[in-house]
Short mmCIF file of N, CA, C and O in Angstrom, two decimals:
data_model
loop_
_atom_site.label_atom_id
_atom_site.label_comp_id
_atom_site.label_asym_id
_atom_site.label_seq_id
_atom_site.Cartn_x
_atom_site.Cartn_y
_atom_site.Cartn_z
N UNK A 19 8.36 41.88 -28.24
CA UNK A 19 8.56 41.73 -26.82
C UNK A 19 7.91 40.43 -26.30
O UNK A 19 8.52 39.71 -25.53
N UNK A 20 6.67 40.16 -26.73
CA UNK A 20 5.99 38.95 -26.30
C UNK A 20 6.70 37.72 -26.85
O UNK A 20 6.83 36.70 -26.16
N UNK A 21 7.22 37.83 -28.10
CA UNK A 21 7.97 36.71 -28.67
C UNK A 21 9.21 36.41 -27.84
O UNK A 21 9.56 35.26 -27.62
N UNK A 22 9.86 37.43 -27.35
CA UNK A 22 11.05 37.25 -26.52
C UNK A 22 10.73 36.57 -25.21
O UNK A 22 11.48 35.69 -24.74
N UNK A 23 9.62 36.97 -24.59
CA UNK A 23 9.21 36.34 -23.32
C UNK A 23 8.86 34.87 -23.54
O UNK A 23 9.30 34.00 -22.78
N UNK A 24 8.08 34.59 -24.58
CA UNK A 24 7.72 33.21 -24.88
C UNK A 24 8.94 32.36 -25.21
O UNK A 24 9.05 31.21 -24.79
N UNK A 25 9.88 32.94 -25.96
CA UNK A 25 11.11 32.23 -26.30
C UNK A 25 11.93 31.96 -25.04
O UNK A 25 12.47 30.86 -24.87
N UNK A 26 11.99 32.92 -24.14
CA UNK A 26 12.71 32.74 -22.88
C UNK A 26 12.09 31.64 -22.03
O UNK A 26 12.79 30.81 -21.43
N UNK A 27 10.76 31.64 -21.95
CA UNK A 27 10.06 30.59 -21.18
C UNK A 27 10.32 29.23 -21.80
O UNK A 27 10.63 28.26 -21.10
N UNK A 28 10.21 29.12 -23.11
CA UNK A 28 10.44 27.86 -23.80
C UNK A 28 11.87 27.37 -23.60
O UNK A 28 12.10 26.19 -23.30
N UNK A 29 12.84 28.27 -23.73
CA UNK A 29 14.24 27.88 -23.52
C UNK A 29 14.48 27.47 -22.08
O UNK A 29 15.24 26.52 -21.82
N UNK A 30 13.84 28.14 -21.12
CA UNK A 30 13.98 27.77 -19.71
C UNK A 30 13.44 26.37 -19.44
O UNK A 30 14.07 25.57 -18.74
N UNK A 31 12.28 26.06 -20.01
CA UNK A 31 11.68 24.74 -19.84
C UNK A 31 12.58 23.67 -20.47
O UNK A 31 12.82 22.61 -19.87
N UNK A 32 13.07 23.93 -21.67
CA UNK A 32 13.97 22.98 -22.33
C UNK A 32 15.26 22.79 -21.56
O UNK A 32 15.79 21.67 -21.47
N UNK A 33 15.79 23.87 -20.97
CA UNK A 33 17.02 23.78 -20.20
C UNK A 33 16.82 22.92 -18.94
O UNK A 33 17.64 22.05 -18.64
N UNK A 34 15.73 23.14 -18.24
CA UNK A 34 15.44 22.34 -17.04
C UNK A 34 15.22 20.87 -17.42
O UNK A 34 15.77 19.97 -16.78
N UNK A 35 14.42 20.61 -18.46
CA UNK A 35 14.17 19.24 -18.89
C UNK A 35 15.47 18.56 -19.33
O UNK A 35 15.72 17.40 -18.99
N UNK A 36 16.30 19.27 -20.05
CA UNK A 36 17.58 18.71 -20.49
C UNK A 36 18.51 18.42 -19.33
O UNK A 36 19.20 17.40 -19.32
N UNK A 37 18.53 19.31 -18.34
CA UNK A 37 19.38 19.09 -17.17
C UNK A 37 18.93 17.87 -16.38
O UNK A 37 19.75 17.06 -15.95
N UNK A 38 17.62 17.71 -16.20
CA UNK A 38 17.09 16.54 -15.50
C UNK A 38 17.43 15.27 -16.27
O UNK A 38 17.86 14.27 -15.68
N UNK A 39 17.26 15.30 -17.58
CA UNK A 39 17.59 14.14 -18.41
C UNK A 39 19.07 13.78 -18.26
O UNK A 39 19.42 12.61 -18.07
N UNK A 40 19.95 14.75 -18.35
CA UNK A 40 21.38 14.49 -18.22
C UNK A 40 21.74 13.97 -16.84
O UNK A 40 22.62 13.12 -16.69
N UNK A 41 21.05 14.45 -15.82
CA UNK A 41 21.29 14.00 -14.45
C UNK A 41 21.02 12.50 -14.33
O UNK A 41 21.82 11.76 -13.77
N UNK A 42 19.91 12.04 -14.88
CA UNK A 42 19.59 10.62 -14.84
C UNK A 42 20.45 9.82 -15.81
O UNK A 42 20.92 8.73 -15.50
N UNK A 43 20.67 10.35 -16.99
CA UNK A 43 21.45 9.65 -18.02
C UNK A 43 22.89 9.42 -17.57
O UNK A 43 23.48 8.38 -17.86
N UNK A 44 23.46 10.36 -16.83
CA UNK A 44 24.85 10.25 -16.41
C UNK A 44 25.05 9.27 -15.26
O UNK A 44 26.18 8.96 -14.89
N UNK A 45 23.95 8.77 -14.67
CA UNK A 45 24.06 7.81 -13.58
C UNK A 45 24.25 8.45 -12.22
O UNK A 45 24.59 7.78 -11.26
N UNK A 46 24.06 9.74 -12.11
CA UNK A 46 24.22 10.43 -10.83
C UNK A 46 22.98 10.36 -9.95
O UNK A 46 23.06 10.67 -8.77
N UNK A 47 21.85 9.96 -10.49
CA UNK A 47 20.62 9.89 -9.71
C UNK A 47 20.70 8.72 -8.74
O UNK A 47 21.09 7.62 -9.11
N UNK A 48 20.34 8.94 -7.47
CA UNK A 48 20.38 7.85 -6.48
C UNK A 48 19.17 6.93 -6.65
O UNK A 48 18.09 7.22 -6.17
N UNK A 49 19.34 5.83 -7.34
CA UNK A 49 18.22 4.95 -7.65
C UNK A 49 18.20 3.68 -6.80
O UNK A 49 17.26 2.90 -6.88
N UNK A 50 19.22 3.46 -5.98
CA UNK A 50 19.24 2.29 -5.11
C UNK A 50 18.20 2.45 -4.00
O UNK A 50 17.87 3.57 -3.61
N UNK A 51 17.70 1.34 -3.49
CA UNK A 51 16.68 1.42 -2.45
C UNK A 51 17.22 2.03 -1.16
O UNK A 51 16.46 2.60 -0.38
N UNK A 52 18.52 1.95 -0.95
CA UNK A 52 19.11 2.51 0.26
C UNK A 52 19.54 3.95 0.08
O UNK A 52 19.96 4.59 1.04
N UNK A 53 19.48 4.46 -1.13
CA UNK A 53 19.91 5.84 -1.41
C UNK A 53 18.88 6.83 -0.87
O UNK A 53 17.69 6.53 -0.78
N UNK A 54 19.33 8.02 -0.51
CA UNK A 54 18.37 9.03 -0.05
C UNK A 54 17.46 9.46 -1.20
O UNK A 54 17.85 9.37 -2.37
N UNK A 55 16.26 9.91 -0.90
CA UNK A 55 15.34 10.32 -1.97
C UNK A 55 15.84 11.56 -2.70
O UNK A 55 16.49 12.42 -2.12
N UNK A 56 15.53 11.63 -3.99
CA UNK A 56 15.88 12.81 -4.76
C UNK A 56 14.89 13.92 -4.41
O UNK A 56 13.84 13.65 -3.83
N UNK A 57 15.21 15.16 -4.72
CA UNK A 57 14.29 16.25 -4.39
C UNK A 57 12.90 16.02 -4.98
O UNK A 57 12.77 15.60 -6.13
N UNK A 58 11.90 16.26 -4.20
CA UNK A 58 10.49 16.14 -4.56
C UNK A 58 10.04 14.71 -4.81
O UNK A 58 8.92 14.48 -5.24
N UNK A 59 10.89 13.70 -4.57
CA UNK A 59 10.51 12.31 -4.82
C UNK A 59 9.31 11.89 -3.97
O UNK A 59 8.34 11.33 -4.47
N UNK A 60 9.38 12.18 -2.67
CA UNK A 60 8.27 11.80 -1.79
C UNK A 60 6.99 12.53 -2.18
O UNK A 60 5.91 11.94 -2.19
N UNK A 61 7.11 13.80 -2.48
CA UNK A 61 5.93 14.59 -2.84
C UNK A 61 5.29 14.06 -4.11
O UNK A 61 4.07 13.87 -4.18
N UNK A 62 6.11 13.81 -5.13
CA UNK A 62 5.57 13.32 -6.40
C UNK A 62 5.02 11.91 -6.27
O UNK A 62 3.98 11.59 -6.85
N UNK A 63 5.69 11.05 -5.49
CA UNK A 63 5.20 9.68 -5.30
C UNK A 63 3.86 9.71 -4.54
O UNK A 63 2.93 8.98 -4.89
N UNK A 64 3.78 10.54 -3.51
CA UNK A 64 2.54 10.64 -2.74
C UNK A 64 1.41 11.20 -3.61
O UNK A 64 0.28 10.72 -3.55
N UNK A 65 1.72 12.19 -4.43
CA UNK A 65 0.73 12.77 -5.33
C UNK A 65 0.19 11.71 -6.30
O UNK A 65 -1.02 11.58 -6.49
N UNK A 66 1.10 10.94 -6.89
CA UNK A 66 0.68 9.89 -7.82
C UNK A 66 -0.12 8.80 -7.12
O UNK A 66 -1.11 8.32 -7.65
N UNK A 67 0.31 8.40 -5.92
CA UNK A 67 -0.39 7.36 -5.18
C UNK A 67 -1.81 7.80 -4.84
O UNK A 67 -2.77 7.07 -5.06
N UNK A 68 -1.95 9.02 -4.30
CA UNK A 68 -3.28 9.50 -3.93
C UNK A 68 -4.17 9.68 -5.15
O UNK A 68 -5.37 9.38 -5.10
N UNK A 69 -3.62 10.15 -6.25
CA UNK A 69 -4.41 10.30 -7.47
C UNK A 69 -4.90 8.95 -7.96
O UNK A 69 -6.04 8.80 -8.38
N UNK A 70 -4.03 7.95 -7.91
CA UNK A 70 -4.41 6.60 -8.33
C UNK A 70 -5.48 6.02 -7.42
O UNK A 70 -6.48 5.48 -7.89
N UNK A 71 -5.28 6.14 -6.11
CA UNK A 71 -6.24 5.57 -5.16
C UNK A 71 -7.59 6.27 -5.22
O UNK A 71 -8.63 5.64 -5.01
N UNK A 72 -7.60 7.57 -5.51
CA UNK A 72 -8.86 8.30 -5.61
C UNK A 72 -9.70 7.82 -6.79
O UNK A 72 -10.92 7.94 -6.78
N UNK A 73 -9.05 7.27 -7.81
CA UNK A 73 -9.78 6.79 -8.99
C UNK A 73 -10.40 5.40 -8.77
O UNK A 73 -11.31 5.02 -9.48
N UNK A 74 -9.89 4.65 -7.78
CA UNK A 74 -10.39 3.31 -7.53
C UNK A 74 -11.76 3.37 -6.86
O UNK A 74 -12.06 4.30 -6.12
N UNK A 75 -12.60 2.36 -7.09
CA UNK A 75 -13.89 2.32 -6.40
C UNK A 75 -13.68 2.03 -4.92
O UNK A 75 -12.75 1.34 -4.53
N UNK A 76 -14.54 2.60 -4.09
CA UNK A 76 -14.48 2.40 -2.65
C UNK A 76 -15.79 1.75 -2.21
O UNK A 76 -16.69 2.43 -1.72
N UNK A 77 -15.91 0.43 -2.40
CA UNK A 77 -17.17 -0.23 -2.04
C UNK A 77 -17.36 -0.25 -0.53
O UNK A 77 -16.40 -0.27 0.25
N UNK A 78 -18.61 -0.27 -0.12
CA UNK A 78 -18.94 -0.39 1.30
C UNK A 78 -18.62 -1.81 1.75
O UNK A 78 -18.76 -2.76 0.97
N UNK A 79 -18.20 -2.00 3.01
CA UNK A 79 -17.94 -3.35 3.49
C UNK A 79 -19.17 -4.23 3.36
O UNK A 79 -20.30 -3.78 3.57
N UNK A 80 -18.95 -5.48 3.01
CA UNK A 80 -20.06 -6.41 2.81
C UNK A 80 -20.45 -7.13 4.09
O UNK A 80 -21.31 -8.00 4.07
N UNK A 81 -19.79 -6.80 5.20
CA UNK A 81 -20.16 -7.35 6.51
C UNK A 81 -20.25 -6.18 7.48
O UNK A 81 -19.52 -5.20 7.35
N UNK A 82 -21.14 -6.26 8.47
CA UNK A 82 -21.23 -5.16 9.45
C UNK A 82 -20.04 -5.17 10.39
O UNK A 82 -19.38 -6.19 10.60
N UNK A 83 -19.76 -4.00 11.00
CA UNK A 83 -18.64 -3.87 11.93
C UNK A 83 -19.09 -4.25 13.33
O UNK A 83 -18.98 -3.46 14.26
N UNK A 84 -19.59 -5.47 13.48
CA UNK A 84 -20.04 -5.91 14.79
C UNK A 84 -18.97 -6.80 15.43
O UNK A 84 -17.95 -7.14 14.82
N UNK A 85 -19.20 -7.17 16.66
CA UNK A 85 -18.21 -7.92 17.43
C UNK A 85 -17.86 -9.26 16.79
O UNK A 85 -16.69 -9.64 16.72
N UNK A 86 -18.84 -9.96 16.26
CA UNK A 86 -18.59 -11.28 15.67
C UNK A 86 -17.65 -11.18 14.47
O UNK A 86 -16.73 -11.98 14.32
N UNK A 87 -17.87 -10.20 13.60
CA UNK A 87 -17.02 -10.05 12.42
C UNK A 87 -15.63 -9.55 12.78
O UNK A 87 -14.64 -9.94 12.15
N UNK A 88 -15.51 -8.69 13.77
CA UNK A 88 -14.20 -8.19 14.17
C UNK A 88 -13.37 -9.30 14.81
O UNK A 88 -12.19 -9.44 14.53
N UNK A 89 -13.99 -10.13 15.64
CA UNK A 89 -13.26 -11.25 16.26
C UNK A 89 -12.83 -12.25 15.19
O UNK A 89 -11.72 -12.77 15.22
N UNK A 90 -13.69 -12.54 14.17
CA UNK A 90 -13.35 -13.50 13.12
C UNK A 90 -12.17 -12.95 12.26
O UNK A 90 -11.49 -13.78 11.64
N UNK A 91 -11.79 -11.61 12.18
CA UNK A 91 -10.60 -11.20 11.45
C UNK A 91 -9.34 -11.36 12.20
O UNK A 91 -8.26 -11.21 11.70
N UNK A 92 -9.49 -11.70 13.51
CA UNK A 92 -8.37 -11.69 14.47
C UNK A 92 -7.51 -12.94 14.37
O UNK A 92 -6.31 -12.88 14.21
N UNK A 93 -8.12 -14.09 14.52
CA UNK A 93 -7.36 -15.33 14.63
C UNK A 93 -6.56 -15.60 13.36
O UNK A 93 -7.07 -15.51 12.26
N UNK A 94 -5.32 -15.93 13.57
CA UNK A 94 -4.41 -16.35 12.49
C UNK A 94 -4.30 -15.32 11.36
O UNK A 94 -4.14 -15.67 10.21
N UNK A 95 -4.39 -14.06 11.72
CA UNK A 95 -4.31 -13.03 10.67
C UNK A 95 -2.95 -12.34 10.73
O UNK A 95 -2.85 -11.18 11.07
N UNK A 96 -1.90 -13.07 10.40
CA UNK A 96 -0.56 -12.53 10.36
C UNK A 96 -0.34 -11.61 9.17
O UNK A 96 0.73 -11.10 8.96
N UNK A 97 -1.35 -11.42 8.36
CA UNK A 97 -1.41 -10.51 7.23
C UNK A 97 -0.42 -10.80 6.10
O UNK A 97 0.10 -9.89 5.50
N UNK A 98 -0.15 -12.07 5.77
CA UNK A 98 0.56 -12.31 4.50
C UNK A 98 -0.43 -12.17 3.36
O UNK A 98 -1.58 -11.78 3.57
N UNK A 99 -0.04 -12.49 2.16
CA UNK A 99 -0.97 -12.45 1.04
C UNK A 99 -2.02 -13.53 1.21
O UNK A 99 -1.69 -14.70 1.31
N UNK A 100 -3.30 -13.16 1.25
CA UNK A 100 -4.36 -14.11 1.49
C UNK A 100 -5.10 -14.50 0.23
O UNK A 100 -6.14 -15.13 0.30
N UNK A 101 -4.59 -14.14 -0.93
CA UNK A 101 -5.29 -14.46 -2.17
C UNK A 101 -5.44 -15.96 -2.30
O UNK A 101 -4.49 -16.71 -2.29
N UNK A 102 -6.69 -16.40 -2.36
CA UNK A 102 -6.97 -17.81 -2.49
C UNK A 102 -7.02 -18.55 -1.16
O UNK A 102 -7.34 -19.73 -1.13
N UNK A 103 -6.69 -17.90 -0.05
CA UNK A 103 -6.71 -18.54 1.25
C UNK A 103 -7.93 -18.13 2.08
O UNK A 103 -8.35 -18.87 2.96
N UNK A 104 -8.44 -16.94 1.85
CA UNK A 104 -9.60 -16.45 2.59
C UNK A 104 -10.78 -16.27 1.64
O UNK A 104 -10.59 -15.95 0.47
N UNK A 105 -11.96 -16.44 2.19
CA UNK A 105 -13.15 -16.17 1.39
C UNK A 105 -13.35 -14.66 1.30
O UNK A 105 -12.72 -13.89 2.03
N UNK A 106 -14.23 -14.25 0.42
CA UNK A 106 -14.55 -12.83 0.27
C UNK A 106 -15.04 -12.24 1.60
O UNK A 106 -14.65 -11.15 2.00
N UNK A 107 -15.88 -13.00 2.31
CA UNK A 107 -16.41 -12.53 3.60
C UNK A 107 -15.28 -12.37 4.61
O UNK A 107 -15.23 -11.39 5.35
N UNK A 108 -14.34 -13.32 4.66
CA UNK A 108 -13.22 -13.23 5.61
C UNK A 108 -12.32 -12.04 5.30
O UNK A 108 -11.83 -11.38 6.21
N UNK A 109 -12.12 -11.75 4.03
CA UNK A 109 -11.32 -10.58 3.65
C UNK A 109 -12.00 -9.31 4.14
O UNK A 109 -11.37 -8.40 4.68
N UNK A 110 -13.33 -9.22 3.99
CA UNK A 110 -14.06 -8.06 4.47
C UNK A 110 -14.01 -7.98 5.99
O UNK A 110 -13.95 -6.89 6.57
N UNK A 111 -14.02 -9.14 6.68
CA UNK A 111 -13.93 -9.11 8.14
C UNK A 111 -12.59 -8.54 8.60
O UNK A 111 -12.53 -7.75 9.54
N UNK A 112 -11.51 -8.93 7.94
CA UNK A 112 -10.19 -8.37 8.27
C UNK A 112 -10.18 -6.87 7.98
O UNK A 112 -9.66 -6.08 8.78
N UNK A 113 -10.78 -6.47 6.87
CA UNK A 113 -10.85 -5.05 6.53
C UNK A 113 -11.59 -4.26 7.58
O UNK A 113 -11.17 -3.17 7.99
N UNK A 114 -12.72 -4.80 8.04
CA UNK A 114 -13.52 -4.13 9.08
C UNK A 114 -12.71 -4.02 10.37
O UNK A 114 -12.74 -2.99 11.04
N UNK A 115 -11.97 -5.07 10.72
CA UNK A 115 -11.15 -5.02 11.93
C UNK A 115 -10.11 -3.91 11.83
O UNK A 115 -9.96 -3.10 12.75
N UNK A 116 -9.41 -3.85 10.72
CA UNK A 116 -8.36 -2.85 10.56
C UNK A 116 -8.95 -1.44 10.54
O UNK A 116 -8.43 -0.53 11.18
N UNK A 117 -10.05 -1.28 9.82
CA UNK A 117 -10.68 0.04 9.73
C UNK A 117 -11.17 0.54 11.08
O UNK A 117 -11.13 1.72 11.37
N UNK A 118 -11.66 -0.37 11.92
CA UNK A 118 -12.22 0.01 13.22
C UNK A 118 -11.28 -0.30 14.38
O UNK A 118 -11.72 -0.43 15.52
N UNK A 119 -10.00 -0.42 14.12
CA UNK A 119 -9.04 -0.81 15.15
C UNK A 119 -8.98 0.18 16.31
O UNK A 119 -8.66 -0.20 17.43
N UNK A 120 -9.32 1.44 16.06
CA UNK A 120 -9.27 2.43 17.13
C UNK A 120 -10.52 2.45 18.00
O UNK A 120 -10.56 3.15 19.00
N UNK A 121 -11.53 1.70 17.64
CA UNK A 121 -12.77 1.72 18.42
C UNK A 121 -13.35 0.32 18.63
O UNK A 121 -14.55 0.13 18.59
N UNK A 122 -12.48 -0.66 18.86
CA UNK A 122 -12.96 -2.02 19.06
C UNK A 122 -13.39 -2.21 20.52
O UNK A 122 -12.82 -1.61 21.43
N UNK A 123 -14.38 -3.08 20.78
CA UNK A 123 -14.85 -3.33 22.14
C UNK A 123 -13.81 -4.06 22.99
O UNK A 123 -12.89 -4.68 22.47
N UNK A 124 -13.98 -4.00 24.30
CA UNK A 124 -13.05 -4.65 25.22
C UNK A 124 -12.96 -6.15 24.99
O UNK A 124 -11.88 -6.73 25.10
N UNK A 125 -14.08 -6.79 24.68
CA UNK A 125 -14.05 -8.24 24.45
C UNK A 125 -13.16 -8.60 23.27
O UNK A 125 -12.46 -9.62 23.28
N UNK A 126 -13.16 -7.76 22.25
CA UNK A 126 -12.30 -8.00 21.08
C UNK A 126 -10.84 -7.75 21.44
O UNK A 126 -9.95 -8.49 21.02
N UNK A 127 -10.58 -6.72 22.26
CA UNK A 127 -9.21 -6.46 22.70
C UNK A 127 -8.66 -7.65 23.49
O UNK A 127 -7.50 -8.02 23.33
N UNK A 128 -9.51 -8.26 24.33
CA UNK A 128 -9.08 -9.43 25.09
C UNK A 128 -8.76 -10.60 24.15
O UNK A 128 -7.80 -11.32 24.34
N UNK A 129 -9.58 -10.77 23.12
CA UNK A 129 -9.33 -11.83 22.14
C UNK A 129 -8.04 -11.57 21.37
O UNK A 129 -7.27 -12.50 21.12
N UNK A 130 -7.77 -10.31 21.06
CA UNK A 130 -6.52 -9.95 20.39
C UNK A 130 -5.33 -10.25 21.29
O UNK A 130 -4.31 -10.78 20.84
N UNK A 131 -5.44 -9.88 22.57
CA UNK A 131 -4.36 -10.13 23.52
C UNK A 131 -4.11 -11.63 23.68
O UNK A 131 -2.98 -12.07 23.77
N UNK A 132 -5.17 -12.42 23.70
CA UNK A 132 -5.02 -13.88 23.81
C UNK A 132 -4.36 -14.43 22.57
O UNK A 132 -3.56 -15.36 22.63
N UNK A 133 -4.68 -13.87 21.41
CA UNK A 133 -4.10 -14.33 20.15
C UNK A 133 -2.63 -14.00 20.04
O UNK A 133 -1.90 -14.61 19.28
N UNK A 134 -2.16 -13.00 20.83
CA UNK A 134 -0.76 -12.61 20.77
C UNK A 134 0.15 -13.72 21.26
O UNK A 134 1.32 -13.77 20.92
N UNK A 135 -0.38 -14.63 22.08
CA UNK A 135 0.44 -15.72 22.59
C UNK A 135 0.27 -17.00 21.79
O UNK A 135 0.70 -18.06 22.20
N UNK A 136 -0.39 -16.92 20.63
CA UNK A 136 -0.59 -18.09 19.79
C UNK A 136 0.76 -18.55 19.24
O UNK A 136 1.51 -17.77 18.69
N UNK A 137 1.09 -19.84 19.40
CA UNK A 137 2.36 -20.34 18.85
C UNK A 137 2.42 -20.18 17.34
O UNK A 137 1.41 -20.25 16.66
N UNK A 138 3.59 -19.97 16.83
CA UNK A 138 3.79 -19.77 15.40
C UNK A 138 3.33 -20.97 14.60
O UNK A 138 2.82 -20.83 13.50
N UNK A 139 3.44 -22.19 15.17
CA UNK A 139 3.01 -23.39 14.45
C UNK A 139 1.51 -23.35 14.17
O UNK A 139 1.04 -23.86 13.17
N UNK A 140 0.75 -22.73 15.08
CA UNK A 140 -0.70 -22.64 14.87
C UNK A 140 -1.03 -21.55 13.86
O UNK A 140 -2.01 -21.64 13.14
N UNK A 141 -0.21 -20.51 13.81
CA UNK A 141 -0.49 -19.39 12.93
C UNK A 141 -0.12 -19.67 11.48
O UNK A 141 -0.70 -19.10 10.58
N UNK A 142 0.85 -20.55 11.27
CA UNK A 142 1.30 -20.83 9.92
C UNK A 142 0.89 -22.25 9.53
O UNK A 142 1.01 -23.17 10.31
N UNK A 143 0.42 -22.46 8.30
CA UNK A 143 0.06 -23.81 7.87
C UNK A 143 1.30 -24.69 7.76
O UNK A 143 2.39 -24.22 7.49
N UNK A 144 1.09 -26.00 8.01
CA UNK A 144 2.20 -26.94 7.94
C UNK A 144 2.72 -27.09 6.52
O UNK A 144 3.92 -27.17 6.29
N UNK A 145 1.83 -27.15 5.56
CA UNK A 145 2.21 -27.30 4.17
C UNK A 145 1.86 -26.03 3.42
O UNK A 145 0.73 -25.87 2.97
N UNK A 146 2.81 -25.10 3.29
CA UNK A 146 2.50 -23.87 2.57
C UNK A 146 2.18 -24.18 1.12
O UNK A 146 2.64 -25.19 0.57
N UNK A 147 1.36 -23.33 0.48
CA UNK A 147 1.03 -23.57 -0.92
C UNK A 147 2.27 -23.58 -1.78
O UNK A 147 3.23 -22.86 -1.52
N UNK A 148 2.26 -24.42 -2.80
CA UNK A 148 3.40 -24.54 -3.70
C UNK A 148 3.56 -23.25 -4.50
O UNK A 148 2.59 -22.60 -4.89
N UNK A 149 4.82 -22.89 -4.72
CA UNK A 149 5.10 -21.71 -5.51
C UNK A 149 4.83 -22.03 -6.98
O UNK A 149 5.09 -23.14 -7.44
N UNK A 150 4.30 -21.04 -7.73
CA UNK A 150 4.07 -21.31 -9.14
C UNK A 150 5.38 -21.57 -9.87
O UNK A 150 6.40 -20.96 -9.57
N UNK A 151 5.32 -22.50 -10.81
CA UNK A 151 6.51 -22.84 -11.60
C UNK A 151 6.80 -21.75 -12.61
O UNK A 151 5.90 -21.17 -13.20
N UNK A 152 8.10 -21.49 -12.81
CA UNK A 152 8.50 -20.53 -13.83
C UNK A 152 8.42 -21.17 -15.19
O UNK A 152 8.71 -22.34 -15.36
N UNK A 153 7.99 -20.39 -16.15
CA UNK A 153 7.87 -20.92 -17.51
C UNK A 153 9.15 -20.72 -18.29
O UNK A 153 9.90 -19.87 -18.13
#
């Protein structure tokens, strides 16, 4: 009797795995970016993302969340990739601004509002960094 139950469970698992494999192998799975998500896709992606992020170190900010550091993350922070463009301290200042965005002082809000009218020419460098050459 126990052998029958175990055999049934094993065959059920193999049947489900085989069906999923055939579904993807046959090209019926919606894999385009515009396609609707497959069942459990969001749940499984969120589970994997949170598991990955939980394993990463969460260092404390290297700058205090004071007015000077929050204002210094504001100017010209259109949030493109800043690798090599900002110092370590400036990256932490932007992080502190974003983390404390719900509790920033009025003076910082005024600075943010003033920055909203900054012309695009001031926000973007005239000579963008050269793209790396393909090998």
